[in-house]
Amino acid sequence: TTGMLVSALLVLLFCLRGHAGPSPHFLQQPDDLVALLGAEARLPCALGEYWGLVQWTKDGLALGGERDLPGWSRYWISGNAASGQHDLYIRPVELEDQASYECQATQAGLRSRPAQLHVLVPPEAPQVLGGPFVSLVAGVPANLTCRSRGDARPIPELLWFRDGIRLDGTTFHQTLLKEGTTRLVESILSLTPSSADDGATLVCRARSQALPSGKDTAITLSLQYPPVVTLSAEPQSVLEGEKVTFLCQATAQPPVTGYRWAKGGSPVLGARGPMLEVVADASFLIEPVSCEVSNAVGSANRSTALDVQFGPILQARPEPMSVDVGGDASFSCAWRGNPLPRVTWTRSGDAQVLGSGPTLRLPSVGPEDAGDYVCRAEPGLSGLGGGAAEARLTVNAPPIVTALHSAPAFLRGPARLQCLVFASPAPDAVVWSWDEGFLAAGSQGRFLVETFPAPEGRGGQGPALISVLHISGTQESDFSRGFNCSARNRLGEGGARVSLGRRDLLPTVRIVAAVAAAAVTLLTVIIGVALCCWRHGKASASFSKQKNLVRIPGSSDGSSSRGPEEEETGSGEDRGPIVHTDHSDLVLDEEGALETKDPTNGYYKVRGVSVSLSLGEGPGGGLFLPPPSPLGPPGTPTFYDFNPHRGMVPPCRLYRARAGYLTTPHPRAFTSYIKPTSVGPPDLTPRTPPFPYAAFPTPSHPRLQTHV
């Protein structure tokens, strides 16, 4: 119809022109064009040798033949038509303008190549979820989401920047919200913020071909983070026993809610604030002090160890060792101190230093190396600590047997032989052997063996044993032969020869005879002295006309303090019967002579005389009296009668003149005599035979008075 008619006419015109001259042709054809939404788009078209109708089509739809394209308000054709310029303009470009355009010379039947108009839509400013201030927790991984909505063409690219530097670690995806139109684009940034990110600014940028510079959206990070702790000590280096102050400082968001202190992992009770005061000791060197600070987000702690200077402290003692002879031995001990202590090794009781350091090595030890070894550390700068620790080295060797002293024995009497055995390891047995036999334990005939531990062995030579061989009824051959004491262990055998000494009976008899002779001689002397003094007393009593009885009070304290009445009326228990005389009183002068004093009826004292009943004179001289008869009952006053000896002159002077013999001629010069109390035998020197028949009285100083 109409279209076919137009085509036919165009063909006809073309044929006619071909015969008439040059044919119409395109000088310029439109190309694909990219236009920004809202901008102006221009599609060029130029024809030569053509002055007919020119039109534009959009996706095959003719826009019209007029230059202003009625019905298309944003479209028009511009250019010099006479020169064949027919450009299509679109302003402002909208999304609906995106299409395929052709320039057609309808009368010449010419069509340009299709030109595709692409409309670019710039992206909108992206949106960051939670912005513009995003709260994060330091140390906790987080995702920041940036979104771009709209019909941006092409799809925008979302990028993250910090301080102008692009950040990595993002993921990108898009979502179609409405078929063919609206799209949602997201970009997620994964990060683990730190407290240093607090207040940092991050930028999300939506960029595309439509907007190469992109559009930015900025956010500010607000970090919540657990406390950041700083712990210090003042002073950091101290001596043991000094005070130290710990200061715990922290920054946190939100603010700090509490403090906790610990030492070596154990809480310090009562410590709650940011400051802690302690007295330093050695434990602070290995048990650091820690401070834990908390807030609503979390907690953090810091710890520090003090440089505490202290004296050596023993951590590991040396262990005793048992080594075979010829082997190597080593001891180790550990001391802790600051500064590190100097450790030395010595033998017990010896100041010579054998080595230094924590270990002492003794190669190829022998029995002489056995003993106690001392590990010693000197005190530190503070003067505290230090000390020593001992360990014993036992050298395993063949037994060492030593013969012990054995007392001599009588013939046919019992005997006892002993030996001392040192052995490590302990011997299997200790054996006694002699000419015709041997015995390790138990009895055999006249022989009996006993083995038992010694009270204490020599250091390092192992336990000591004492083995005893008992012999009952010794024979002549026992004194002439030797007895062997031997012991064996896994390292060898040792032994010693023990001889039995003989003790004869003759020396013992001689000693007993000498003691008996000495006793007889002493007794003879005592009896002779007693008879001499007895005769002396008989001669002194001859001057008396009546029987005079002398009584010496038994009390040793002087009776001179008693008054006249007490002496006259005293109890009969304290003194014997008083015999009154009718003679003038006599008293002894310093030279022992009689001196007459005022012969009146009064009391006259006789000079106090020291009496000693031992052989020899007492202090200051004394009166010798014969010992009392042992037949009399103890405690009974004994009276000595001087009448049989009247008229006798003292035949001898056994004592000095100052001894003061009582030689008064008056028969009634004495009052009474009381036997001194016996106190038993005296302490005798060793080997002095006892005399059971002798009773020696306690030396006393009785008072003799004359009563008329």
XYZ file of C-alpha atoms in Angstrom:
708
model
C 0.000 0.000 0.000
C 1.368 3.404 0.994
C 4.703 2.013 2.122
C 5.096 -0.019 -0.993
C 4.200 3.018 -3.134
C 6.867 5.122 -1.397
C 9.478 2.476 -1.971
C 8.642 2.212 -5.610
C 8.894 5.952 -6.054
C 12.305 6.010 -4.370
C 13.582 3.308 -6.661
C 12.297 5.155 -9.645
C 13.957 8.384 -8.567
C 17.205 6.570 -7.989
C 17.137 5.173 -11.453
C 16.347 8.509 -12.974
C 19.218 10.188 -11.060
C 21.560 7.520 -12.110
C 20.968 8.541 -15.656
C 20.940 12.227 -14.754
C 24.225 12.552 -12.636
C 25.865 11.750 -9.178
C 23.605 9.872 -6.746
C 22.829 10.865 -3.110
C 25.087 9.395 -0.374
C 25.947 9.739 3.343
C 28.748 12.055 4.185
C 28.472 11.236 7.965
C 26.524 8.539 9.755
C 25.640 8.427 13.470
C 27.754 6.302 15.879
C 26.888 4.700 19.184
C 26.654 7.347 21.840
C 26.781 7.361 25.620
C 24.938 10.212 27.217
C 24.596 11.090 30.866
C 21.113 11.303 32.232
C 20.007 14.910 32.067
C 22.708 15.885 29.648
C 22.420 16.584 25.902
C 22.915 13.931 23.245
C 23.805 14.606 19.557
C 23.582 12.046 16.787
C 25.261 13.431 13.563
C 23.956 12.789 9.994
C 25.192 14.426 6.700
C 24.054 13.669 3.099
C 25.601 14.629 -0.174
C 23.834 15.221 -3.429
C 20.559 14.981 -1.656
C 18.035 17.728 -1.199
C 14.991 15.738 -0.389
C 13.237 14.698 2.852
C 15.405 13.441 5.762
C 13.962 11.791 8.919
C 15.159 9.976 12.063
C 13.787 6.740 13.457
C 13.934 5.503 17.036
C 13.872 1.763 17.302
C 12.264 1.798 13.784
C 9.691 4.464 14.648
C 9.841 7.577 12.414
C 10.119 10.735 14.445
C 8.805 12.939 11.567
C 10.044 15.017 8.670
C 9.933 18.488 10.245
C 13.019 20.021 11.751
C 11.417 20.668 15.169
C 9.910 17.175 15.381
C 6.506 18.042 16.730
C 5.426 15.639 19.455
C 8.968 15.169 20.674
C 9.570 18.119 22.909
C 13.137 17.191 23.846
C 14.098 16.158 20.285
C 15.000 18.333 17.259
C 16.987 18.218 14.047
C 19.677 20.807 13.583
C 22.190 21.708 10.929
C 22.359 23.362 7.461
C 19.955 21.457 5.375
C 21.332 23.004 2.141
C 24.682 21.477 2.862
C 23.020 18.186 3.850
C 23.537 18.407 7.659
C 20.694 16.754 9.596
C 21.881 16.128 13.225
C 19.458 14.796 15.880
C 19.602 16.475 19.306
C 18.077 15.192 22.593
C 18.015 17.341 25.714
C 17.760 16.515 28.505
C 18.485 12.879 28.050
C 16.269 10.562 29.941
C 16.262 6.822 30.441
C 13.589 6.390 27.795
C 15.894 7.922 25.229
C 18.115 4.902 25.331
C 17.376 3.281 21.906
C 18.678 2.557 18.399
C 18.560 5.560 16.027
C 18.805 5.764 12.172
C 19.086 8.703 9.783
C 17.047 8.108 6.538
C 16.961 9.942 3.181
C 13.496 8.831 2.219
C 13.448 10.177 -1.372
C 16.818 8.641 -2.135
C 16.022 5.432 -0.279
C 19.096 5.782 1.986
C 19.362 4.476 5.613
C 22.283 5.082 7.924
C 23.705 2.375 10.138
C 21.933 2.093 13.477
C 23.430 4.147 16.282
C 22.826 2.993 19.868
C 22.248 5.680 22.443
C 23.267 4.589 25.957
C 21.932 6.686 28.805
C 24.147 6.730 31.917
C 22.539 7.266 35.298
C 25.032 8.446 37.994
C 24.776 6.668 41.353
C 23.270 8.299 44.362
C 25.298 8.892 47.514
C 25.686 5.527 49.295
C 24.332 4.813 52.743
C 26.376 3.203 55.565
C 24.291 1.313 58.054
C 24.545 2.758 61.561
C 26.176 5.991 60.347
C 27.241 8.663 60.640
C 28.600 7.425 63.995
C 29.167 3.715 64.134
C 29.863 2.169 67.542
C 32.222 -0.799 67.541
C 33.993 -2.857 70.194
C 37.755 -2.949 69.981
C 39.146 -6.359 69.326
C 35.835 -7.759 68.188
C 35.481 -8.479 64.416
C 32.794 -6.308 62.791
C 31.200 -5.713 59.353
C 30.455 -2.265 57.955
C 27.733 -2.247 55.248
C 27.542 0.382 52.485
C 24.460 0.404 50.200
C 23.578 2.166 46.951
C 19.954 2.286 45.747
C 18.402 3.521 42.450
C 18.555 3.002 38.686
C 22.149 3.939 38.303
C 23.564 2.852 34.995
C 25.894 1.163 34.873
C 25.822 -0.510 38.287
C 28.072 1.531 40.557
C 31.158 0.202 42.318
C 31.302 0.740 46.094
C 34.741 1.399 47.568
C 36.050 2.023 51.150
C 38.692 4.594 51.985
C 40.500 5.735 55.143
C 42.637 8.810 55.024
C 42.526 8.636 51.223
C 43.831 5.076 51.176
C 41.635 2.374 49.752
C 40.876 -0.423 52.177
C 40.968 -4.068 51.266
C 38.924 -6.880 52.662
C 35.555 -5.923 51.168
C 32.885 -8.069 49.585
C 30.499 -6.816 46.923
C 27.111 -8.046 45.748
C 23.978 -6.620 44.098
C 20.293 -7.328 44.446
C 17.500 -6.634 41.906
C 14.665 -5.001 43.781
C 12.334 -4.413 40.777
C 12.390 -6.066 37.429
C 14.346 -3.977 34.987
C 14.617 -0.891 37.149
C 15.614 -0.435 40.744
C 18.643 -2.225 41.993
C 20.307 -2.523 45.445
C 24.063 -2.663 45.656
C 25.923 -3.476 48.871
C 29.551 -3.480 49.854
C 30.592 -5.012 53.197
C 33.888 -4.087 54.879
C 35.153 -6.629 57.440
C 37.568 -5.375 60.045
C 38.746 -5.946 63.618
C 39.054 -2.506 65.144
C 41.438 -1.548 67.906
C 41.377 1.196 70.468
C 43.529 3.257 68.072
C 40.563 3.361 65.650
C 38.480 5.393 68.049
C 37.392 8.578 66.202
C 38.669 7.390 62.829
C 36.739 8.435 59.668
C 35.880 5.893 56.974
C 34.480 6.780 53.525
C 32.229 4.672 51.321
C 32.368 5.822 47.655
C 29.906 4.897 44.909
C 31.665 5.200 41.570
C 30.637 4.350 37.978
C 31.172 5.385 34.363
C 28.397 7.860 34.793
C 30.225 9.459 37.678
C 33.922 8.615 37.638
C 34.644 10.828 40.638
C 31.938 9.017 42.564
C 29.866 10.072 45.502
C 31.110 9.665 49.065
C 29.501 8.958 52.408
C 31.676 9.341 55.521
C 31.203 7.732 58.934
C 33.038 8.173 62.248
C 33.974 5.157 64.365
C 33.139 5.309 68.033
C 35.131 2.556 69.672
C 34.181 0.866 72.897
C 37.212 -0.968 74.143
C 38.363 -2.719 77.299
C 40.930 -0.931 79.437
C 44.412 -0.379 78.074
C 46.607 -0.897 81.164
C 50.026 0.444 82.077
C 51.659 -0.987 85.248
C 54.744 0.498 86.873
C 56.676 -0.064 90.104
C 58.629 2.462 92.104
C 61.411 1.673 92.726
C 61.886 -1.116 90.215
C 65.049 -2.471 91.862
C 64.966 -2.927 95.644
C 66.610 -4.798 98.480
C 64.659 -7.449 100.276
C 62.562 -5.879 103.022
C 62.108 -2.468 101.364
C 58.746 -0.945 100.411
C 57.558 -0.841 96.802
C 54.610 1.059 95.285
C 52.807 -0.314 92.217
C 50.749 2.118 90.079
C 48.124 0.795 87.655
C 46.951 3.291 84.997
C 44.283 2.550 82.367
C 42.326 4.209 79.547
C 38.949 2.690 78.675
C 35.662 3.376 76.883
C 33.321 3.217 78.699
C 35.101 4.226 81.917
C 36.844 1.805 84.318
C 34.592 0.043 86.790
C 37.099 -1.846 88.990
C 40.661 -2.965 89.803
C 41.983 -6.329 90.952
C 45.524 -7.126 92.135
C 47.263 -10.490 92.171
C 50.721 -11.845 92.985
C 51.888 -14.990 91.303
C 48.310 -15.658 90.196
C 46.887 -15.432 93.724
C 44.609 -12.478 94.543
C 45.915 -9.817 96.908
C 43.133 -9.477 99.438
C 41.952 -5.977 100.240
C 43.595 -4.313 97.213
C 40.958 -2.495 95.128
C 42.351 0.821 93.897
C 44.904 1.774 91.255
C 47.781 1.710 93.810
C 49.366 -1.131 95.788
C 52.105 -0.900 98.440
C 54.051 -3.997 99.470
C 57.229 -5.024 101.288
C 59.516 -6.733 98.785
C 60.872 -10.214 99.362
C 62.484 -12.894 97.221
C 59.156 -14.218 95.957
C 58.519 -11.037 93.931
C 61.338 -12.005 91.583
C 59.530 -15.136 90.354
C 55.949 -14.226 91.264
C 55.076 -11.079 89.286
C 52.461 -8.610 90.441
C 49.511 -8.152 88.063
C 46.787 -5.524 87.854
C 43.466 -6.293 86.154
C 41.200 -3.375 85.138
C 37.573 -3.876 84.058
C 34.806 -1.892 82.346
C 31.486 -2.710 80.693
C 33.179 -4.032 77.560
C 35.766 -6.285 79.134
C 38.952 -6.387 81.157
C 42.687 -6.305 80.642
C 45.664 -6.894 82.889
C 49.355 -6.218 82.984
C 52.036 -7.742 85.190
C 55.565 -6.867 86.194
C 58.299 -8.556 88.220
C 60.474 -6.681 90.687
C 64.235 -6.778 90.662
C 64.546 -7.826 94.305
C 68.064 -8.342 95.612
C 68.145 -11.022 98.296
C 70.531 -13.490 99.843
C 70.923 -17.113 98.775
C 68.033 -19.486 99.397
C 68.536 -23.242 99.140
C 66.266 -24.756 96.511
C 67.659 -28.269 96.072
C 69.781 -30.093 98.622
C 72.573 -32.435 97.522
C 71.571 -36.074 97.653
C 73.643 -38.760 99.403
C 75.531 -41.037 97.039
C 76.827 -44.576 97.209
C 79.565 -45.359 94.679
C 81.771 -48.385 94.191
C 85.456 -47.793 94.694
C 86.994 -46.501 91.460
C 83.714 -45.028 90.213
C 82.799 -41.390 89.660
C 80.668 -39.408 92.083
C 78.918 -36.079 91.696
C 76.831 -33.852 93.962
C 74.496 -31.071 92.924
C 72.771 -28.358 94.892
C 70.772 -25.329 93.794
C 70.755 -21.909 95.452
C 68.556 -19.033 94.394
C 69.562 -15.453 94.968
C 69.809 -12.039 93.351
C 72.516 -11.470 92.404
C 73.331 -15.092 91.683
C 75.195 -16.475 94.705
C 78.654 -18.016 94.555
C 78.530 -21.676 95.556
C 81.584 -23.536 96.886
C 82.191 -27.143 97.925
C 84.272 -28.356 100.855
C 84.586 -31.451 102.981
C 83.003 -31.355 106.387
C 85.524 -30.049 108.902
C 87.952 -28.882 106.199
C 88.168 -25.339 104.850
C 89.846 -26.297 101.569
C 87.614 -25.446 98.593
C 87.175 -28.462 96.320
C 85.162 -26.712 93.632
C 82.650 -24.011 92.831
C 79.341 -23.975 91.055
C 76.201 -26.031 91.474
C 77.923 -29.384 90.765
C 80.906 -31.138 92.357
C 82.447 -34.070 90.449
C 84.781 -36.587 92.056
C 86.396 -38.967 89.566
C 87.668 -42.414 90.553
C 86.787 -42.233 94.232
C 88.569 -44.318 96.830
C 87.882 -45.138 100.473
C 89.694 -41.949 101.483
C 87.070 -39.900 99.607
C 84.233 -41.168 101.765
C 82.670 -38.607 104.072
C 80.396 -35.590 104.189
C 80.611 -32.877 101.520
C 79.303 -29.368 102.107
C 77.649 -27.109 99.539
C 77.929 -23.520 100.823
C 76.611 -20.162 99.596
C 77.654 -16.832 101.056
C 75.062 -14.250 102.226
C 73.917 -11.618 99.712
C 74.223 -7.843 99.749
C 71.454 -7.542 102.315
C 73.360 -9.818 104.693
C 70.473 -12.268 104.743
C 70.289 -15.823 103.551
C 73.158 -18.128 102.782
C 74.132 -21.259 104.579
C 75.305 -24.768 103.858
C 73.922 -28.194 103.031
C 75.656 -31.522 103.484
C 75.526 -34.831 101.685
C 77.363 -38.031 102.458
C 79.463 -39.991 99.998
C 79.594 -43.689 100.764
C 82.347 -45.545 98.952
C 81.523 -49.185 98.452
C 84.696 -51.157 99.105
C 85.838 -54.414 100.677
C 85.223 -54.520 104.435
C 87.673 -52.845 106.799
C 88.120 -54.923 109.973
C 89.767 -53.496 113.098
C 90.603 -55.437 116.251
C 89.235 -53.833 119.391
C 90.933 -53.965 122.775
C 90.018 -57.082 124.709
C 90.592 -57.470 128.446
C 93.055 -60.177 129.552
C 91.450 -63.318 130.912
C 92.255 -65.867 133.619
C 93.019 -69.402 132.712
C 89.814 -71.445 132.740
C 87.844 -68.252 133.082
C 85.579 -66.436 130.580
C 87.095 -64.341 127.788
C 85.759 -61.832 125.312
C 87.304 -60.831 121.950
C 85.923 -57.981 119.783
C 86.381 -56.607 116.287
C 84.903 -53.599 114.485
C 83.777 -53.982 110.849
C 83.150 -51.121 108.412
C 81.594 -52.257 105.149
C 79.472 -50.867 102.346
C 77.612 -52.737 101.132
C 76.983 -54.591 104.364
C 78.939 -57.830 104.699
C 77.236 -61.141 104.106
C 78.571 -62.361 107.440
C 81.281 -61.740 110.035
C 83.234 -64.953 110.687
C 85.572 -65.825 113.570
C 88.116 -68.511 112.791
C 90.903 -70.220 114.701
C 93.088 -73.294 114.342
C 90.489 -75.983 114.479
C 87.320 -74.224 113.414
C 85.280 -71.158 112.576
C 81.986 -69.660 113.673
C 79.801 -66.918 112.138
C 76.854 -66.894 114.526
C 75.464 -68.872 117.408
C 77.529 -71.200 119.602
C 79.929 -74.050 119.063
C 81.447 -75.806 122.053
C 83.167 -73.243 124.245
C 82.634 -70.470 121.691
C 79.735 -68.059 121.134
C 79.547 -65.297 118.469
C 77.363 -62.180 118.681
C 77.244 -59.455 115.990
C 75.349 -56.197 116.396
C 75.418 -52.647 114.928
C 77.973 -50.235 116.329
C 76.651 -47.023 117.897
C 77.972 -44.906 115.002
C 80.125 -45.577 111.968
C 82.764 -43.426 110.378
C 81.218 -41.080 107.801
C 80.997 -42.557 104.342
C 82.438 -45.977 105.197
C 79.064 -47.576 105.571
C 77.411 -49.060 108.639
C 79.685 -50.384 111.373
C 79.274 -53.736 113.076
C 80.771 -55.057 116.286
C 81.346 -58.780 116.441
C 82.111 -60.426 119.792
C 83.591 -63.899 120.329
C 82.815 -65.248 123.808
C 85.015 -68.034 125.189
C 83.924 -69.956 128.271
C 86.626 -71.834 130.173
C 89.793 -70.647 128.484
C 92.576 -73.093 127.828
C 96.344 -72.714 127.507
C 96.092 -72.893 123.725
C 93.695 -69.944 123.616
C 96.464 -67.588 124.790
C 99.053 -68.733 122.298
C 97.044 -68.894 119.092
C 95.443 -66.081 117.145
C 91.774 -65.554 116.343
C 90.816 -64.118 112.961
C 87.824 -61.806 112.513
C 86.927 -61.551 108.818
C 84.062 -60.140 106.720
C 83.176 -60.403 103.035
C 80.876 -58.468 100.683
C 80.495 -58.389 96.912
C 83.606 -56.208 96.524
C 86.057 -58.314 98.519
C 87.133 -59.475 101.942
C 88.864 -57.938 104.936
C 90.081 -59.287 108.232
C 92.059 -58.670 111.420
C 93.930 -60.895 113.884
C 92.862 -60.706 117.524
C 94.964 -62.143 120.373
C 93.826 -63.071 123.850
C 95.895 -61.697 126.734
C 96.447 -63.684 129.914
C 96.057 -62.417 133.490
C 97.804 -64.364 136.288
C 96.412 -64.862 139.812
C 99.692 -64.059 141.701
C 99.629 -60.249 141.298
C 96.094 -60.166 142.637
C 97.077 -62.137 145.762
C 99.959 -59.770 146.346
C 97.702 -56.758 146.180
C 95.225 -58.272 148.651
C 98.037 -59.187 151.074
C 99.497 -55.679 150.928
C 96.132 -54.134 151.674
C 95.591 -56.471 154.619
C 99.041 -55.675 156.047
C 98.363 -51.967 155.776
C 95.075 -52.399 157.593
C 96.690 -54.357 160.429
C 99.427 -51.744 160.810
C 96.902 -48.932 160.943
C 94.834 -50.756 163.527
C 97.928 -51.362 165.685
C 98.805 -47.666 165.641
C 95.251 -46.701 166.620
C 95.211 -49.116 169.538
C 98.641 -47.919 170.765
C 97.636 -44.286 170.703
C 94.397 -45.096 172.525
C 96.252 -46.921 175.361
C 98.705 -44.059 175.720
C 95.957 -41.524 176.142
C 94.072 -43.828 178.465
C 97.080 -43.990 180.792
C 97.368 -40.219 180.635
C 93.780 -39.819 181.736
C 94.252 -42.246 184.661
C 97.209 -40.260 185.972
C 95.230 -37.010 185.836
C 92.359 -38.508 187.766
C 94.563 -39.450 190.783
C 94.238 -35.931 192.149
C 90.533 -36.358 192.601
C 89.206 -37.604 195.993
C 85.962 -38.870 194.523
C 84.916 -40.504 191.327
C 84.636 -37.828 188.670
C 82.620 -38.319 185.577
C 83.277 -36.250 182.506
C 80.533 -35.809 179.926
C 81.144 -34.112 176.598
C 77.922 -32.884 175.033
C 77.221 -34.405 171.609
C 76.136 -31.111 170.086
C 78.856 -29.473 168.035
C 77.637 -25.950 168.489
C 79.274 -24.110 171.386
C 77.326 -24.100 174.671
C 79.129 -21.078 176.031
C 76.096 -19.003 175.237
C 74.012 -20.769 177.822
C 73.515 -18.889 181.057
C 74.162 -20.164 184.603
C 70.535 -21.073 185.163
C 70.317 -23.001 181.903
C 73.395 -24.972 182.862
C 71.975 -25.810 186.238
C 68.448 -26.637 185.183
C 69.093 -27.912 181.631
C 67.312 -30.971 180.350
C 68.829 -34.313 181.002
C 68.491 -35.142 177.329
C 71.120 -32.577 176.408
C 73.722 -33.417 179.063
C 74.621 -36.108 181.563
C 74.206 -35.991 185.335
C 75.997 -33.135 187.050
C 78.302 -34.025 189.962
C 78.759 -31.135 192.355
C 82.144 -30.563 194.050
C 83.197 -28.611 197.117
C 86.616 -27.560 195.895
C 87.876 -24.293 194.596
C 87.452 -23.715 190.888
C 90.374 -24.176 188.604
C 90.893 -22.923 185.098
C 93.579 -23.617 182.515
C 95.739 -20.772 181.286
C 97.089 -20.407 177.732
C 100.129 -22.559 178.571
C 98.133 -25.442 180.062
C 99.055 -24.624 183.746
C 96.545 -24.365 186.541
C 95.622 -20.901 187.685
C 93.605 -20.239 190.860
C 90.779 -17.756 190.453
C 88.868 -16.080 193.358
C 87.715 -19.159 195.398
C 84.111 -18.072 195.872
C 80.924 -19.801 195.296
C 80.423 -18.982 191.609
C 80.756 -20.426 188.157
C 84.150 -20.646 186.583
C 84.693 -21.601 182.998
C 87.348 -23.977 181.875
C 88.974 -22.860 178.626
C 87.183 -24.292 175.595
C 89.205 -27.050 174.081
C 88.954 -28.292 170.496
C 88.495 -32.020 170.478
C 89.461 -34.101 167.484
C 89.004 -37.836 167.537
C 90.917 -38.431 164.365
C 94.570 -39.340 164.213
C 96.468 -36.110 164.590
C 95.323 -32.845 166.097
C 92.341 -30.787 165.103
C 92.440 -27.156 164.355
C 94.007 -25.247 167.204
C 94.836 -28.423 169.136
C 92.455 -30.856 170.733
C 91.806 -33.391 173.448
C 92.294 -37.012 172.398
C 89.714 -39.422 173.726
C 89.582 -43.109 172.938
C 86.959 -44.219 170.492
C 83.683 -45.429 171.944
C 83.008 -49.089 172.199
C 81.198 -50.411 169.204
C 79.218 -52.676 171.486
C 77.267 -49.890 173.094
C 73.867 -48.989 171.708
C 73.936 -46.042 169.334
C 72.970 -42.717 170.825
C 73.566 -43.812 174.449
C 75.768 -41.363 176.414
C 79.041 -43.041 177.370
C 80.773 -42.169 180.599
C 84.478 -42.509 180.982
C 85.796 -43.207 184.502
C 89.117 -41.599 185.289
C 89.463 -43.056 188.855
C 91.627 -46.033 187.892
C 94.220 -43.639 186.516
C 94.657 -41.338 189.482
C 98.151 -40.498 190.408
C 99.529 -41.300 186.978
C 101.604 -38.790 185.142
C 101.033 -38.452 181.395
C 103.724 -40.664 179.933
C 103.829 -39.157 176.468
C 103.204 -35.984 174.588
C 101.685 -36.936 171.239
C 100.546 -33.420 170.516
C 102.014 -29.953 170.680
C 102.078 -28.067 173.966
C 99.333 -25.773 172.661
C 97.056 -28.733 172.103
C 95.874 -28.200 175.638
C 95.828 -31.514 177.499
C 93.199 -31.538 180.202
C 95.465 -32.419 183.175
C 93.747 -30.927 186.191
C 94.687 -32.466 189.630
C 91.286 -31.676 191.111
C 89.076 -34.769 191.174
C 85.892 -32.735 190.608
C 87.038 -30.438 187.834
C 84.729 -31.938 185.203
C 81.011 -32.044 184.970
C 79.969 -34.637 182.417
C 80.926 -36.470 179.226
C 78.669 -37.338 176.303
C 79.774 -39.571 173.436
C 79.984 -37.743 170.112
C 77.554 -38.890 167.461
C 79.037 -41.128 164.746
C 78.605 -40.051 161.118
C 79.870 -43.255 159.476
C 83.056 -44.007 157.623
C 84.853 -41.186 155.813
C 85.423 -40.999 152.060
C 88.439 -43.121 151.308
C 90.916 -42.829 148.520
C 90.773 -45.426 145.788
C 92.182 -48.856 146.636
C 91.939 -48.164 150.403
C 90.315 -51.131 152.161
C 87.251 -50.256 154.216
C 87.240 -50.577 157.986
C 83.715 -51.444 159.053
C 84.641 -51.531 162.683
C 85.854 -47.898 162.776
C 83.343 -45.117 163.368
C 84.739 -41.622 163.144
C 82.789 -38.863 164.949
C 82.203 -35.444 163.463
C 84.810 -32.962 164.707
C 83.264 -30.730 167.330
C 84.202 -28.083 169.842
C 82.456 -28.978 173.120
C 82.514 -26.519 175.971
C 83.941 -27.639 179.354
C 82.706 -25.743 182.393
C 83.330 -26.012 186.133
C 80.372 -25.888 188.388
C 80.960 -25.499 192.162
